[in-house]
Amino acid sequence: MVVFRKLDVSMRLVVLILLLACTVGCGITHAIRPRVKSPVETEEGVLFRHYAPSAIRMNLAGDFNQWCDTANGRPIDVKMDPMQMDEKGIWWIIKPLEPGTYQYKYIVDGGIWQHDTNNLNTMPDGYGGSNSVVTVKKRAKVLTETGAGE
């Protein structure tokens, strides 16, 4: 503080601006993340997206795939509904689903279960956390064309 008092008013202002810029700038770089709308209904199915640039692997799990087979008492099937990552660190998958309401989560790196932070529709998961919920209104084009699910 002694050094700061010895500086003239204009220098104090410069030092304060630099300190403020550094503090805010450092905080912003960690807080900025792409805005991701998820889930989004498309003609091909439901587009699920999740921002996790440091993840190595991501899977979509839900009641539509028996929670990546874990509902059957088996270990996570990492080959089931794997997601792809784009250049911004956003993982995505388009999942054809019949009309209805579904619960889901993301499995990060084969063991971390996360609800969709971009989706405010949730319900308790029975383990102290939340499942995300999506309601599909239209049948995916790919299901209609192939007759799947009939």
Short mmCIF file of C-alpha atoms in Angstrom, two decimals:
data_model
loop_
_atom_site.label_atom_id
_atom_site.label_comp_id
_atom_site.label_asym_id
_atom_site.label_seq_id
_atom_site.Cartn_x
_atom_site.Cartn_y
_atom_site.Cartn_z
CA MET A 1 0.00 0.00 0.00
CA VAL A 2 2.90 2.37 0.68
CA VAL A 3 4.03 2.17 -2.94
CA PHE A 4 0.49 2.84 -4.13
CA ARG A 5 0.23 6.02 -1.98
CA LYS A 6 3.45 7.40 -3.44
CA LEU A 7 2.08 7.22 -7.00
CA ASP A 8 0.40 10.30 -8.41
CA VAL A 9 -3.33 10.22 -9.20
CA SER A 10 -2.97 9.39 -12.90
CA MET A 11 -0.61 6.49 -12.16
CA ARG A 12 -3.01 5.18 -9.52
CA LEU A 13 -5.76 5.20 -12.10
CA VAL A 14 -3.61 3.28 -14.60
CA VAL A 15 -2.67 0.68 -11.97
CA LEU A 16 -6.31 0.25 -10.92
CA ILE A 17 -7.43 -0.16 -14.54
CA LEU A 18 -4.73 -2.76 -15.18
CA LEU A 19 -5.62 -4.68 -12.02
CA LEU A 20 -9.31 -4.56 -12.88
CA ALA A 21 -8.68 -5.66 -16.48
CA CYS A 22 -6.52 -8.56 -15.35
CA THR A 23 -8.99 -9.69 -12.70
CA VAL A 24 -12.05 -9.44 -14.93
CA GLY A 25 -10.23 -10.76 -17.99
CA CYS A 26 -8.97 -13.84 -16.18
CA GLY A 27 -12.42 -14.56 -14.81
CA ILE A 28 -14.14 -14.08 -18.16
CA THR A 29 -11.88 -16.52 -19.99
CA HIS A 30 -13.02 -19.25 -17.65
CA ALA A 31 -16.68 -18.19 -17.69
CA ILE A 32 -17.17 -17.80 -21.43
CA ARG A 33 -18.62 -20.86 -23.06
CA PRO A 34 -20.60 -21.20 -26.23
CA ARG A 35 -24.35 -20.90 -25.90
CA VAL A 36 -25.76 -24.27 -26.79
CA LYS A 37 -29.44 -24.94 -27.28
CA SER A 38 -30.26 -28.51 -26.38
CA PRO A 39 -32.26 -30.55 -27.05
CA VAL A 40 -33.55 -29.42 -30.45
CA GLU A 41 -36.05 -31.36 -32.51
CA THR A 42 -34.99 -31.76 -36.17
CA GLU A 43 -36.38 -33.73 -39.10
CA GLU A 44 -33.71 -36.41 -38.52
CA GLY A 45 -34.36 -36.71 -34.79
CA VAL A 46 -33.49 -34.87 -31.60
CA LEU A 47 -30.21 -32.97 -31.57
CA PHE A 48 -28.50 -33.25 -28.18
CA ARG A 49 -25.49 -31.00 -27.48
CA HIS A 50 -23.21 -30.62 -24.50
CA TYR A 51 -20.17 -28.36 -24.02
CA ALA A 52 -17.25 -30.31 -22.57
CA PRO A 53 -14.01 -29.45 -24.42
CA SER A 54 -11.78 -31.42 -22.06
CA ALA A 55 -13.79 -34.65 -22.36
CA ILE A 56 -12.29 -37.58 -24.23
CA ARG A 57 -15.53 -39.48 -24.79
CA MET A 58 -19.23 -38.69 -24.40
CA ASN A 59 -22.34 -40.87 -24.65
CA LEU A 60 -26.03 -40.06 -24.56
CA ALA A 61 -27.86 -42.22 -22.03
CA GLY A 62 -31.56 -42.32 -21.32
CA ASP A 63 -34.64 -44.41 -20.90
CA PHE A 64 -34.68 -44.74 -24.72
CA ASN A 65 -31.49 -46.88 -24.64
CA GLN A 66 -31.78 -48.43 -21.17
CA TRP A 67 -29.29 -45.85 -19.90
CA CYS A 68 -26.52 -47.21 -22.13
CA ASP A 69 -27.48 -50.72 -20.98
CA THR A 70 -26.86 -49.99 -17.28
CA ALA A 71 -30.59 -50.47 -16.55
CA ASN A 72 -30.01 -54.13 -17.38
CA GLY A 73 -27.40 -54.44 -14.62
CA ARG A 74 -24.49 -54.29 -17.05
CA PRO A 75 -21.55 -51.87 -17.23
CA ILE A 76 -21.89 -48.78 -19.42
CA ASP A 77 -21.87 -49.71 -23.09
CA VAL A 78 -19.56 -47.00 -24.44
CA LYS A 79 -20.44 -48.03 -28.01
CA MET A 80 -24.08 -47.11 -27.46
CA ASP A 81 -25.04 -43.62 -28.71
CA PRO A 82 -21.52 -42.15 -28.81
CA MET A 83 -21.41 -38.41 -29.39
CA GLN A 84 -19.07 -36.46 -31.67
CA MET A 85 -17.13 -33.33 -30.68
CA ASP A 86 -16.86 -30.27 -32.93
CA GLU A 87 -13.99 -27.75 -33.05
CA LYS A 88 -15.58 -25.63 -30.26
CA GLY A 89 -15.69 -28.48 -27.76
CA ILE A 90 -19.40 -29.13 -28.21
CA TRP A 91 -20.38 -32.79 -28.22
CA TRP A 92 -23.44 -33.67 -30.30
CA ILE A 93 -25.63 -36.50 -31.51
CA ILE A 94 -28.89 -36.67 -33.45
CA LYS A 95 -31.07 -39.38 -31.94
CA PRO A 96 -34.20 -40.51 -33.82
CA LEU A 97 -36.94 -40.89 -31.22
CA GLU A 98 -40.64 -41.67 -31.36
CA PRO A 99 -42.99 -38.97 -30.02
CA GLY A 100 -43.09 -39.09 -26.23
CA THR A 101 -41.32 -37.89 -23.11
CA TYR A 102 -37.85 -39.17 -22.26
CA GLN A 103 -35.31 -38.77 -19.48
CA TYR A 104 -31.62 -38.56 -20.30
CA LYS A 105 -28.10 -37.67 -19.14
CA TYR A 106 -24.66 -37.44 -20.66
CA ILE A 107 -21.91 -39.89 -19.68
CA VAL A 108 -18.56 -38.14 -19.77
CA ASP A 109 -15.43 -40.26 -20.21
CA GLY A 110 -17.27 -43.47 -19.39
CA GLY A 111 -18.14 -42.67 -15.79
CA ILE A 112 -19.31 -39.13 -15.03
CA TRP A 113 -23.08 -38.76 -15.35
CA GLN A 114 -24.24 -35.19 -16.06
CA HIS A 115 -27.67 -33.77 -16.69
CA ASP A 116 -28.08 -31.36 -19.61
CA THR A 117 -27.22 -27.94 -18.15
CA ASN A 118 -28.80 -26.32 -21.23
CA ASN A 119 -32.19 -27.90 -20.54
CA LEU A 120 -34.22 -26.53 -17.63
CA ASN A 121 -36.70 -29.44 -17.81
CA THR A 122 -35.52 -31.92 -15.18
CA MET A 123 -36.82 -34.43 -12.68
CA PRO A 124 -35.19 -36.24 -9.75
CA ASP A 125 -33.06 -39.20 -10.80
CA GLY A 126 -33.60 -41.19 -7.60
CA TYR A 127 -29.93 -40.85 -6.61
CA GLY A 128 -29.94 -37.27 -5.31
CA GLY A 129 -29.38 -35.67 -8.72
CA SER A 130 -31.46 -34.77 -11.75
CA ASN A 131 -32.30 -36.28 -15.10
CA SER A 132 -32.98 -33.99 -18.02
CA VAL A 133 -36.34 -34.39 -19.73
CA VAL A 134 -37.20 -33.97 -23.41
CA THR A 135 -40.64 -34.20 -24.99
CA VAL A 136 -40.59 -35.22 -28.64
CA LYS A 137 -43.60 -33.97 -30.58
CA LYS A 138 -42.92 -35.18 -34.13
CA ARG A 139 -41.76 -38.51 -35.43
CA ALA A 140 -38.28 -38.32 -36.94
CA LYS A 141 -38.17 -38.47 -40.73
CA VAL A 142 -35.78 -41.42 -40.67
CA LEU A 143 -38.24 -43.41 -38.52
CA THR A 144 -41.15 -42.50 -40.79
CA GLU A 145 -39.26 -43.49 -43.97
CA THR A 146 -37.99 -46.81 -42.62
CA GLY A 147 -41.12 -47.72 -40.72
CA ALA A 148 -39.00 -48.38 -37.64
CA GLY A 149 -40.86 -48.71 -34.40
CA GLU A 150 -44.04 -50.05 -36.01
#
